[in-house]
mmCIF file of C-alpha atoms and ligand atoms in Angstrom:
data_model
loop_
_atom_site.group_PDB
_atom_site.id
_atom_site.type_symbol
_atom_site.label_atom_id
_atom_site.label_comp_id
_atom_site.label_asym_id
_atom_site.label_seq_id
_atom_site.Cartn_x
_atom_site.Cartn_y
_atom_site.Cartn_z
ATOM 1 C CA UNK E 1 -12.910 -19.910 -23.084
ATOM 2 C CA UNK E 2 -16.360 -17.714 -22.424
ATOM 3 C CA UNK E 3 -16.860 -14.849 -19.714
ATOM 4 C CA UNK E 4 -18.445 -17.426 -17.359
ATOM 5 C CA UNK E 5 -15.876 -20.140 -18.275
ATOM 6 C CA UNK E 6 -13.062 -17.781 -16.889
ATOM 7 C CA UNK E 7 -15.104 -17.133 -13.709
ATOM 8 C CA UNK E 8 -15.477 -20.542 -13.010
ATOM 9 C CA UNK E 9 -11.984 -21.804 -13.774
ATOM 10 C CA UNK E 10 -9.934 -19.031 -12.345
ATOM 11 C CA UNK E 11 -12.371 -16.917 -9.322
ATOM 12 C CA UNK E 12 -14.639 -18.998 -8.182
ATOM 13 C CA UNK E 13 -13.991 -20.469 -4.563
ATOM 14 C CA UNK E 14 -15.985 -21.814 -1.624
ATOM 15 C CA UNK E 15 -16.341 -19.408 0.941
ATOM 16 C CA UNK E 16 -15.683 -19.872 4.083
ATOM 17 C CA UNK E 17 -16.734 -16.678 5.980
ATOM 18 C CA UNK E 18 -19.096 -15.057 3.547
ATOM 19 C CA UNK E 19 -22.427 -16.176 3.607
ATOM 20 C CA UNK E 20 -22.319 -16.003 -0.103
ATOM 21 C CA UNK E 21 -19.789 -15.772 -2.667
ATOM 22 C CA UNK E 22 -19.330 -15.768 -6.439
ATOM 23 C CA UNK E 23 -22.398 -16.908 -8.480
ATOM 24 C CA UNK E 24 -25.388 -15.231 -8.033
ATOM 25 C CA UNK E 25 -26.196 -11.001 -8.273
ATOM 26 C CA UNK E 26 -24.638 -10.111 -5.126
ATOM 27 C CA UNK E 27 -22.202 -11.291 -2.210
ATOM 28 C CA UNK E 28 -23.257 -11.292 1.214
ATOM 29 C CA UNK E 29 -21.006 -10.487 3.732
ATOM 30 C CA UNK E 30 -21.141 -11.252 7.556
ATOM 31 C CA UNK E 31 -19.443 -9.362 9.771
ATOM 32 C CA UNK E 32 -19.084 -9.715 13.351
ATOM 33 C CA UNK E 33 -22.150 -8.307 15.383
ATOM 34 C CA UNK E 34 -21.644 -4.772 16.298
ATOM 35 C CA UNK E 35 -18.426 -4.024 13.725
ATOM 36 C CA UNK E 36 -17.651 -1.431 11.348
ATOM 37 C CA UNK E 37 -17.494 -1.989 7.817
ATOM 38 C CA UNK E 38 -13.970 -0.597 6.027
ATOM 39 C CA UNK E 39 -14.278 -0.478 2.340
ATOM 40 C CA UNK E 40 -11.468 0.502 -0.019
ATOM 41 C CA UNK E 41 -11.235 0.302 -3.575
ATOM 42 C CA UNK E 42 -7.811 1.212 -5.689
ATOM 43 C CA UNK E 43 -7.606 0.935 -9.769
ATOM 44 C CA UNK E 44 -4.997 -0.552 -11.826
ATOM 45 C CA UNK E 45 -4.132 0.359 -15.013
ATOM 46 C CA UNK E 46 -1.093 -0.917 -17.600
ATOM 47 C CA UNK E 47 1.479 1.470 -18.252
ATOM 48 C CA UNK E 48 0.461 4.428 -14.788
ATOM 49 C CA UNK E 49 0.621 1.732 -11.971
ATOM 50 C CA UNK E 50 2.524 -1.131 -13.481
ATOM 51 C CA UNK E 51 4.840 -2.156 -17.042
ATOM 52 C CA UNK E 52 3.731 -4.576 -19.736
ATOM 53 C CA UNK E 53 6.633 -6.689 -18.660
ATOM 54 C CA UNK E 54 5.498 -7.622 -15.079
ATOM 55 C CA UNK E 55 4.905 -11.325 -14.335
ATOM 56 C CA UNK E 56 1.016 -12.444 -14.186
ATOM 57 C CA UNK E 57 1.147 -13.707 -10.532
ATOM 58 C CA UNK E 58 3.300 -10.769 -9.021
ATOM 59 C CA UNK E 59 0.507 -8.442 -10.906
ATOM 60 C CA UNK E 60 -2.065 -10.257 -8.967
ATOM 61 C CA UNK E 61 -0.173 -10.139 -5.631
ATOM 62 C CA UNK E 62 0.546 -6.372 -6.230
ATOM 63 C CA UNK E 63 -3.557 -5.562 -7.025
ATOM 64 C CA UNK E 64 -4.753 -7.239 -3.684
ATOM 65 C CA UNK E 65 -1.842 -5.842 -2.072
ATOM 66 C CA UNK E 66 -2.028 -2.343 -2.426
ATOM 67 C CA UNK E 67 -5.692 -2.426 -1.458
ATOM 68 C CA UNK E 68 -4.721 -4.228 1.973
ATOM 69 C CA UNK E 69 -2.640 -1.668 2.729
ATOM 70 C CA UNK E 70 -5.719 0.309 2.986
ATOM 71 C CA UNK E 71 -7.009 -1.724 5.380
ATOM 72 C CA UNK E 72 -3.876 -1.835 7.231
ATOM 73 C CA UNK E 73 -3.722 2.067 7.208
ATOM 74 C CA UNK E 74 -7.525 1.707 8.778
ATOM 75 C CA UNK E 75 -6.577 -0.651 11.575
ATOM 76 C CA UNK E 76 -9.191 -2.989 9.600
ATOM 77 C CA UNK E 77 -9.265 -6.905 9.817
ATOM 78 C CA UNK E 78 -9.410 -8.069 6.239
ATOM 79 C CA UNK E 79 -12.747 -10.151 5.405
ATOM 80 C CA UNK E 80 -13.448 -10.055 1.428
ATOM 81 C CA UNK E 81 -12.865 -8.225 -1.633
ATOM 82 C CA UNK E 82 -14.211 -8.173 -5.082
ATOM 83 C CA UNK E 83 -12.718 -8.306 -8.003
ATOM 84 C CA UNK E 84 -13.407 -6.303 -10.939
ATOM 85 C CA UNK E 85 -11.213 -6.809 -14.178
ATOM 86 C CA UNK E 86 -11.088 -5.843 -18.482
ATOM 87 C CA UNK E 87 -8.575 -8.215 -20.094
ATOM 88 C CA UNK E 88 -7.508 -7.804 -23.614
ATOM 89 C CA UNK E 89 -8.432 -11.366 -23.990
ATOM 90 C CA UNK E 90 -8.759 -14.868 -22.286
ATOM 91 C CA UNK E 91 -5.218 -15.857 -21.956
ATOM 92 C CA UNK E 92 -4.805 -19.003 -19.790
ATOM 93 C CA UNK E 93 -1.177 -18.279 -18.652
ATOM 94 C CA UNK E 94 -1.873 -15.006 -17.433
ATOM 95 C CA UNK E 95 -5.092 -15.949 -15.852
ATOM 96 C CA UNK E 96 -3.382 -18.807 -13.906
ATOM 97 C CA UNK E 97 -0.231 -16.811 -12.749
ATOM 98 C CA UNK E 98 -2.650 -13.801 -12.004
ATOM 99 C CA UNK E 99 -5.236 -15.645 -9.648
ATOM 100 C CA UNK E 100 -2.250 -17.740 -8.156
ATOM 101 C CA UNK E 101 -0.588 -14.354 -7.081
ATOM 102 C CA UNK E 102 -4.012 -13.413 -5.720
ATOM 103 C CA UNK E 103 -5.185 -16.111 -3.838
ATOM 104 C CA UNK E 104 -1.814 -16.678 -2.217
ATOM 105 C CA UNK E 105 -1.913 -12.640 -0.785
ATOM 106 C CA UNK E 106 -5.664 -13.178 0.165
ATOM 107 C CA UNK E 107 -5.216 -16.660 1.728
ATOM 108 C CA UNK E 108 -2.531 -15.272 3.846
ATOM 109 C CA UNK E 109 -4.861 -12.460 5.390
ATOM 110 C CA UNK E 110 -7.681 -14.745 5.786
ATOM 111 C CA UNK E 111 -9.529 -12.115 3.020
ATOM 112 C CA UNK E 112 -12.126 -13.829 0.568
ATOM 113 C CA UNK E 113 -13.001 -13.249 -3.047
ATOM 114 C CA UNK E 114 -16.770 -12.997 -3.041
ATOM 115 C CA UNK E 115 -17.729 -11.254 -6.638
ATOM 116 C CA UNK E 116 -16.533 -9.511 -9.067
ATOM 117 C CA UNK E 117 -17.134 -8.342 -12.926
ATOM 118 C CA UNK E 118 -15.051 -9.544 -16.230
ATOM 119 C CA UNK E 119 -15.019 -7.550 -19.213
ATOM 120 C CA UNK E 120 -13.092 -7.493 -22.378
ATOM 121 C CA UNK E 121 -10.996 -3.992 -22.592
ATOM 122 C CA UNK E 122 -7.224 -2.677 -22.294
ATOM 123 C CA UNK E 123 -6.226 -4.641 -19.221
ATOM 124 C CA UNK E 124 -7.124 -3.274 -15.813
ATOM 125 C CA UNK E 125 -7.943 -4.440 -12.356
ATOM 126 C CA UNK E 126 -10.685 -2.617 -9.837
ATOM 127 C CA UNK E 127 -10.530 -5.028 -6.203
ATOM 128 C CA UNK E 128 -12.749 -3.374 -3.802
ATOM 129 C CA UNK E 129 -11.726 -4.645 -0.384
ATOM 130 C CA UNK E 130 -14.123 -5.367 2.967
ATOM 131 C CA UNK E 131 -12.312 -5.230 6.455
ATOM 132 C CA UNK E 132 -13.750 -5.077 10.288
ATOM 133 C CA UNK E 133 -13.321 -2.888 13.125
ATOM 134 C CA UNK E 134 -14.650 -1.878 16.352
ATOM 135 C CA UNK E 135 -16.472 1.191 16.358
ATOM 136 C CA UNK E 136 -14.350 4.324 17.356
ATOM 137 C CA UNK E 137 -10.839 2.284 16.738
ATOM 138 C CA UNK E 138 -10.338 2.935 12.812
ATOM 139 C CA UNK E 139 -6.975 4.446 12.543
ATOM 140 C CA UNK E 140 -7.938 8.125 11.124
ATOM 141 C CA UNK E 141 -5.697 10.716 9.064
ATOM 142 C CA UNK E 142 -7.269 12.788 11.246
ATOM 143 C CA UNK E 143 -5.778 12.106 14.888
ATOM 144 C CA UNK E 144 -2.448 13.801 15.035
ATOM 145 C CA UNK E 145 -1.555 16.086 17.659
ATOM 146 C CA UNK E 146 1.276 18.515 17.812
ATOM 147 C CA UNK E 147 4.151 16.986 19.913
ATOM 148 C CA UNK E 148 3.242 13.374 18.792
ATOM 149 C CA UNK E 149 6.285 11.316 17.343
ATOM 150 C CA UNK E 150 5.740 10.182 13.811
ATOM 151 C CA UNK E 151 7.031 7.053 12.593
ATOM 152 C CA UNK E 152 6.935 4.869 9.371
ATOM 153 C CA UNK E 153 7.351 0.667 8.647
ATOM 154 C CA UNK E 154 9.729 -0.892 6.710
ATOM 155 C CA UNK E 155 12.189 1.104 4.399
ATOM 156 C CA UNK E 156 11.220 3.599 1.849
ATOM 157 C CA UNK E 157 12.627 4.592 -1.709
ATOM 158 C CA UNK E 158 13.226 1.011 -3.371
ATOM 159 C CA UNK E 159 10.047 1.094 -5.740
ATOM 160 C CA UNK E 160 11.043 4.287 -6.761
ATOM 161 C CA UNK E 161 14.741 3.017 -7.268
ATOM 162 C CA UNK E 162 13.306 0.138 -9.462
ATOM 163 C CA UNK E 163 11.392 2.403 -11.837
ATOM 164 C CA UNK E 164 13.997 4.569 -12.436
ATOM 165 C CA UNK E 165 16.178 1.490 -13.511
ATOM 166 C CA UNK E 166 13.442 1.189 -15.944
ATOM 167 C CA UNK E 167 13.052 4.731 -17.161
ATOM 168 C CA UNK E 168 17.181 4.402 -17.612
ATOM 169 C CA UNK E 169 18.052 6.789 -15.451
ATOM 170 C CA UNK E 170 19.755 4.298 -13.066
ATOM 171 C CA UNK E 171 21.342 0.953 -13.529
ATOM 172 C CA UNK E 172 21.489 -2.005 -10.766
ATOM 173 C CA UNK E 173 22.034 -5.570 -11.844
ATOM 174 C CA UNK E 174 21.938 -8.870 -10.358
ATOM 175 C CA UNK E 175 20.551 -9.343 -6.319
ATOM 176 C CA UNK E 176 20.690 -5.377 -6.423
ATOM 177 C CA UNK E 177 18.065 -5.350 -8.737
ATOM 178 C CA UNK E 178 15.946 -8.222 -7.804
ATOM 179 C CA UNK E 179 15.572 -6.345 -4.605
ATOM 180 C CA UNK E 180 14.023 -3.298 -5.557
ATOM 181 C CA UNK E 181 12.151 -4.832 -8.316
ATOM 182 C CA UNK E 182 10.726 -7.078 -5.601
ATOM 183 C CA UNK E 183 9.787 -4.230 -3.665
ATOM 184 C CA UNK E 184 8.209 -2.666 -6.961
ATOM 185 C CA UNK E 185 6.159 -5.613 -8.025
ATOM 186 C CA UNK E 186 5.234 -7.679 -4.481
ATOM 187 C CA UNK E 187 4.923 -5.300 -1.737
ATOM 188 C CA UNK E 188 3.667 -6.620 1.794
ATOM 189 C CA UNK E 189 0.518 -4.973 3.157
ATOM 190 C CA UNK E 190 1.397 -4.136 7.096
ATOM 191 C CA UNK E 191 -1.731 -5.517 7.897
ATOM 192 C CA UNK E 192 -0.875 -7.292 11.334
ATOM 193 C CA UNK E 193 0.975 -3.903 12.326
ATOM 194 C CA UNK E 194 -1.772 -1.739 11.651
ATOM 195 C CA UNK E 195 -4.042 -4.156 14.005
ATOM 196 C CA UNK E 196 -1.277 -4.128 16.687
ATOM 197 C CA UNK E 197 -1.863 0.178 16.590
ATOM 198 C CA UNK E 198 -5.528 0.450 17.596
ATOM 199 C CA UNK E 199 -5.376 2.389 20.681
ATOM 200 C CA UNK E 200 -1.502 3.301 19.850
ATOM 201 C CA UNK E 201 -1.098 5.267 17.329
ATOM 202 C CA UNK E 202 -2.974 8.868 17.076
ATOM 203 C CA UNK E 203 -3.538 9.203 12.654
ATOM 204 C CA UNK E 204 -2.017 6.949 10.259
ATOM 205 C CA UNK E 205 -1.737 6.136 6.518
ATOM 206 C CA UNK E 206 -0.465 4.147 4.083
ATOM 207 C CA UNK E 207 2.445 5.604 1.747
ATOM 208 C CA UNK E 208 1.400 5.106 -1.981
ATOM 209 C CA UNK E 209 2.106 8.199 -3.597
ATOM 210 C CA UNK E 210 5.549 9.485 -1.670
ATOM 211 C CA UNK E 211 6.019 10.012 2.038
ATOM 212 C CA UNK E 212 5.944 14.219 1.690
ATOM 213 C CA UNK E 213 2.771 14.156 0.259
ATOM 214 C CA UNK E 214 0.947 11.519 1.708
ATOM 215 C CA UNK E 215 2.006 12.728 5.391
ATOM 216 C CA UNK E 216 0.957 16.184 4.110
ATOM 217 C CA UNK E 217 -2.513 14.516 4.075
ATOM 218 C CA UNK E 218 -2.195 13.698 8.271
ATOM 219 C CA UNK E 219 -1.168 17.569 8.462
ATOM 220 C CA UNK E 220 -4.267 18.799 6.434
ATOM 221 C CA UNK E 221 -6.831 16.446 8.240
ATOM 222 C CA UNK E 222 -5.293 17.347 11.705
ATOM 223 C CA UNK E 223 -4.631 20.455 11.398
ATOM 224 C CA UNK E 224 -0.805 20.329 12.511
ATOM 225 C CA UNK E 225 2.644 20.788 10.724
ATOM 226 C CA UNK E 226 5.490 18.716 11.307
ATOM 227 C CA UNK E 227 9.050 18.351 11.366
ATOM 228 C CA UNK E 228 11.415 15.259 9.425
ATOM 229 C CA UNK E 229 14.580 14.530 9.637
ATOM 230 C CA UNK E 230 15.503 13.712 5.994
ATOM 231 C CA UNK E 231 18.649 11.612 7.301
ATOM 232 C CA UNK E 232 16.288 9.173 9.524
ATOM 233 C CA UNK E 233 14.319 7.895 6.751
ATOM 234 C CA UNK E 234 14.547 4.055 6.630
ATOM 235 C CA UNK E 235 15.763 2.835 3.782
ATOM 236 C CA UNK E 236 17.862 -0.486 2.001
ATOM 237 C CA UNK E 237 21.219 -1.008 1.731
ATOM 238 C CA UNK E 238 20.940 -0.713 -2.191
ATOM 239 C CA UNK E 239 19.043 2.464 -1.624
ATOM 240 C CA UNK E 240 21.750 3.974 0.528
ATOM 241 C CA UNK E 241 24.614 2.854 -2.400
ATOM 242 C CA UNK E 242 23.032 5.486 -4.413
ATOM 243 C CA UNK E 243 23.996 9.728 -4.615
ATOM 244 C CA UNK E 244 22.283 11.300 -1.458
ATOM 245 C CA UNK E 245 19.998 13.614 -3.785
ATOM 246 C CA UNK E 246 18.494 10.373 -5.262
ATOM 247 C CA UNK E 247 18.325 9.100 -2.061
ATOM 248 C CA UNK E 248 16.032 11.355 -0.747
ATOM 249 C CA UNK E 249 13.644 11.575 -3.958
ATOM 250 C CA UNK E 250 13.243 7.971 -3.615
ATOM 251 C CA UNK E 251 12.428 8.156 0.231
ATOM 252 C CA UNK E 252 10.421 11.157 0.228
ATOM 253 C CA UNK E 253 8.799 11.136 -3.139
ATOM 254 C CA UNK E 254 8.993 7.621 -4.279
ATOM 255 C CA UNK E 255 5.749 6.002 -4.203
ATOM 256 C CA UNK E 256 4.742 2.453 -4.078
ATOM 257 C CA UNK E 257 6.365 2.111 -0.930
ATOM 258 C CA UNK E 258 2.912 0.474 0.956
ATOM 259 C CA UNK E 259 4.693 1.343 4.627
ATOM 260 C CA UNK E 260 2.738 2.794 7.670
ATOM 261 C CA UNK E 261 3.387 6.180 7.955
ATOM 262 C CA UNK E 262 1.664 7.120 11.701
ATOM 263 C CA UNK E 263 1.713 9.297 15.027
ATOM 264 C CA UNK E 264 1.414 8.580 18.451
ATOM 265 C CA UNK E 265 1.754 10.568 21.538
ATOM 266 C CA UNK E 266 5.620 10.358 23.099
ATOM 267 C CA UNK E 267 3.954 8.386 25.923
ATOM 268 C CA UNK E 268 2.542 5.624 23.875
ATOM 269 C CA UNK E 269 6.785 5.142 22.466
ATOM 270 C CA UNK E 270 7.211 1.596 24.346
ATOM 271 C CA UNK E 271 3.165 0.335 22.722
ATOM 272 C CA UNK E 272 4.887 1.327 19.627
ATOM 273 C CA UNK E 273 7.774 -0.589 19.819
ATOM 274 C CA UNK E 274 5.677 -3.474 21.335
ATOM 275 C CA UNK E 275 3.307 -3.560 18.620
ATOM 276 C CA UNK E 276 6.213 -3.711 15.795
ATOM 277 C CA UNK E 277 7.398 -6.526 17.318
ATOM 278 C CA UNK E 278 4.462 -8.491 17.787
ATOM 279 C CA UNK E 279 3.632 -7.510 13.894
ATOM 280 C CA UNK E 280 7.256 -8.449 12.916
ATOM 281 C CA UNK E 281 8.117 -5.109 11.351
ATOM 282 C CA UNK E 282 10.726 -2.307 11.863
ATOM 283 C CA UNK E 283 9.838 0.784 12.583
ATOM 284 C CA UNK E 284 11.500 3.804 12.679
ATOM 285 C CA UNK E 285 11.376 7.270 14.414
ATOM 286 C CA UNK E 286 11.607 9.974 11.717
ATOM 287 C CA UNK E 287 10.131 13.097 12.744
ATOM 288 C CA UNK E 288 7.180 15.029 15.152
ATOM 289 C CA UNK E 289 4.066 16.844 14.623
ATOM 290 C CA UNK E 290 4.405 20.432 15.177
ATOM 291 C CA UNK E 291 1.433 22.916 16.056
ATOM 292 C CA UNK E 292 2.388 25.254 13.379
ATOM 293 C CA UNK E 293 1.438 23.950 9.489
ATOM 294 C CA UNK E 294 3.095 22.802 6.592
ATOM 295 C CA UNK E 295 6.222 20.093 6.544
ATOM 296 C CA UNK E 296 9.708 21.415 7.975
ATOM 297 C CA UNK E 297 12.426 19.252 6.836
ATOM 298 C CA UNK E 298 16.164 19.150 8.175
ATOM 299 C CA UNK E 299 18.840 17.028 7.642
ATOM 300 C CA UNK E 300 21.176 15.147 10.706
ATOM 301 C CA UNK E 301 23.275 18.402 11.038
ATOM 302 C CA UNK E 302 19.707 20.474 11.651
ATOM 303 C CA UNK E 303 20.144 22.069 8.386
ATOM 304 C CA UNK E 304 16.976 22.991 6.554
ATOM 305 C CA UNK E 305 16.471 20.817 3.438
ATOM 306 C CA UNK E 306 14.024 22.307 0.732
ATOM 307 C CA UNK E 307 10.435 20.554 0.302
ATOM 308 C CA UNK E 308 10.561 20.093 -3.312
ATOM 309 C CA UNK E 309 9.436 16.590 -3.426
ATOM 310 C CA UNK E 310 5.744 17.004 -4.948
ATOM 311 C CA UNK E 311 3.568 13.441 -4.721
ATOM 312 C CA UNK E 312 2.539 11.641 -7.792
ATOM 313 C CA UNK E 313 -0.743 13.252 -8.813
ATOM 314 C CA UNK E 314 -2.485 11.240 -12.017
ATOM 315 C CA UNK E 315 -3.395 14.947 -13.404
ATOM 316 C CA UNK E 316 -0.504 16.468 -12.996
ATOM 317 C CA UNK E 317 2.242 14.443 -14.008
HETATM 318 P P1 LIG M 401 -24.121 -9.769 -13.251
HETATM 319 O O1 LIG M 401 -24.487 -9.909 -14.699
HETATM 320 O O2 LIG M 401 -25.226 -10.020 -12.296
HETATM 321 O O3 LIG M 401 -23.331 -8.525 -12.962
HETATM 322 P P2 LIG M 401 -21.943 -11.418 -13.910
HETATM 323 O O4 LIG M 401 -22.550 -12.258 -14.975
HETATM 324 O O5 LIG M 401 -21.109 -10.262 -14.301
HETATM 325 O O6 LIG M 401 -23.110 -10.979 -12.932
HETATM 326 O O7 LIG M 401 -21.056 -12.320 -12.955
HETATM 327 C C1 LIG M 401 -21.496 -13.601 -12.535
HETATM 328 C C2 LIG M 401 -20.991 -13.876 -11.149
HETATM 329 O O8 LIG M 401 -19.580 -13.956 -11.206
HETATM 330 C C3 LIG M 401 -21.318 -12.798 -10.117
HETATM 331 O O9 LIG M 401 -21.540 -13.445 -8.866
HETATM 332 C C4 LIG M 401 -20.059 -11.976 -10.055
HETATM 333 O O10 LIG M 401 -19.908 -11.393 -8.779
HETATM 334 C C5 LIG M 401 -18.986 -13.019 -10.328
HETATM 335 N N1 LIG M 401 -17.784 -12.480 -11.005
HETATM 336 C C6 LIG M 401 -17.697 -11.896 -12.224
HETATM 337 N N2 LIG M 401 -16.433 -11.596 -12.513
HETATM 338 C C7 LIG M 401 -15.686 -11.964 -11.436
HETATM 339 C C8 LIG M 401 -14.321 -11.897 -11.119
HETATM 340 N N3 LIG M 401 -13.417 -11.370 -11.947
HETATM 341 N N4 LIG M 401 -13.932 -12.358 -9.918
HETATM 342 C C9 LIG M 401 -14.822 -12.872 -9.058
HETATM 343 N N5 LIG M 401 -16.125 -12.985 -9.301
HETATM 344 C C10 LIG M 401 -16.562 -12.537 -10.476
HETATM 345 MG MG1 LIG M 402 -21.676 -8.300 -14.930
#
């Protein structure tokens, strides 16, 4: 199978909303008169953001997903991404399970593959992602205001929990397991919940590299500090099964969680709870933005916890 072979067989789709798709030197894109373009692009690469062992199609799920979360974070209406990828070779199995994963993720946000670029190389997948929004309603890092409440989707830690089953430090079998290696290897942008926020919430962003740091990233763009109650962090069942001081390295320095981590004023508390429910996803109250910087944290007795739990930097770790 040749370079244009591949294309054919396992990328190329009829668009429906693009004016043009895969074939010719560019895309074209056509968003809605008068909205904002949100573009996001996130790298994969074997052995730093996933194992040799991971199945094709949950590989392909996981690459679109963790640049819809972007989107999500933004408030941003998927529309199109593009795909670029290096594959050791043209293996038909993986190919197949890979764009299956894909295409199932992107069909279920509406979100088209319009272009891309296939090289040979160690394997690794660039998507660059295309969303919508009105002008002036892109949820910002930048937004949070001290006395806001902060809140974050889903649960937190379980990603975490699954890697360290496979660094040995940690054993689960069985539905245990399967659980947080789901959460690993399929995560579920919030899309629908970060469209339900526009107008609600007051910064937000998406947790990829552990909550600590990446809400340190709302603090620095705002301006503000803030204050978490260690105990309130959402997590699984399996999760809470586990010694307290793993506990809290998976919630607050996991990674590869994908949740909304976001502020809104106290008044906006019942629009919050409205638009998890219309989106379908728990959300939980874990802390408030402080005027005075850096992150406080405290446990459920008000005792000060120590903010050891660094985020996963590429160059430092
Ligand atoms: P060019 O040489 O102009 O960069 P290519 O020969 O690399 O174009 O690609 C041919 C067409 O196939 C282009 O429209 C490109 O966007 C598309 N394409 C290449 N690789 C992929 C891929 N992995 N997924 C989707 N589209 C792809
Ligand atoms: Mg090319």
């Amino acid at each position: 199978m040749g370079e244009f072979e591949l294309i054919a067989t396992y990328f190329k789709r009829d668009v429906k909303r693009a004016a043009l798709g895969v074939g010719d030197d560019c895309a074209l894109l056509a968003p809605a008169p008068g909205m904002q373009l949100a573009v996001s692009s996130d790298m994969l690469v074997e052995g730093r953001h996933f194992l040799a062992t991971v199945a094709p199609e949950r590989l392909g799920h996981k690459a679109l997903a963790v640049n819809l979360s972007d989107l999500a974070a933004c408030g941003a209406k998927p529309l199109a991404f593009t795909l670029a990828l290096a594959l050791p070779r043209a293996d038909a199995a993986f190919l197949e399970g890979f764009s299956r994963g894909l295409f199932a993720l992107a069909d279920a946000h509406g979100c088209e593959l319009v272009g891309g670029d296939t090289t040979q190389g160690p394997l690794n997948i660039c998507i660059t992602v295309f969303g919508e929004v009105l002008p002036g309603q892109a949820l910002l890092r930048s937004g949070a205001r001290a006395g806001d409440e902060l809140y974050v989707s889903g649960t937190l830690g379980d990603a975490r929990l699954a890697l360290e089953v496979f660094r040995g430090t940690v054993s689960l079998a069985g539905d245990a397991f399967d659980a947080v290696l789901c959460a690993m290897e399929q995560p579920q942008p919030r899309i629908a919940l970060g469209l339900a926020l526009r107008g609600v919430a007051s910064s937000a962003i998406d947790v990829s590299d552990g909550l600590a740091g990446d809400l340190s990233h709302i603090l620095q763009r705002s301006g503000v500090g803030a204050t978490l109650d260690v105990d309130k962090l959402p997590r699984s069942e399996v999760l809470r099964a586990q010694p307290l001081a793993l506990q809290r390295l998976c919630t607050l320095a996991g990674g590869d969680d994908y949740e909304l981590l976001f502020s809104a004023a106290p008044s906006r508390a019942a629009q919050v709870r409205a638009a998890a429910a219309r989106a379908g996803v728990p959300v939980t109250r874990i802390g408030r933005i402080d005027a005075e910087a850096s992150l406080r944290l405290h446990d459920a007795q008000g005792r000060a916890v120590s903010n050891q739990f660094d985020s996963f930097d590429h160059f430092r770790s």
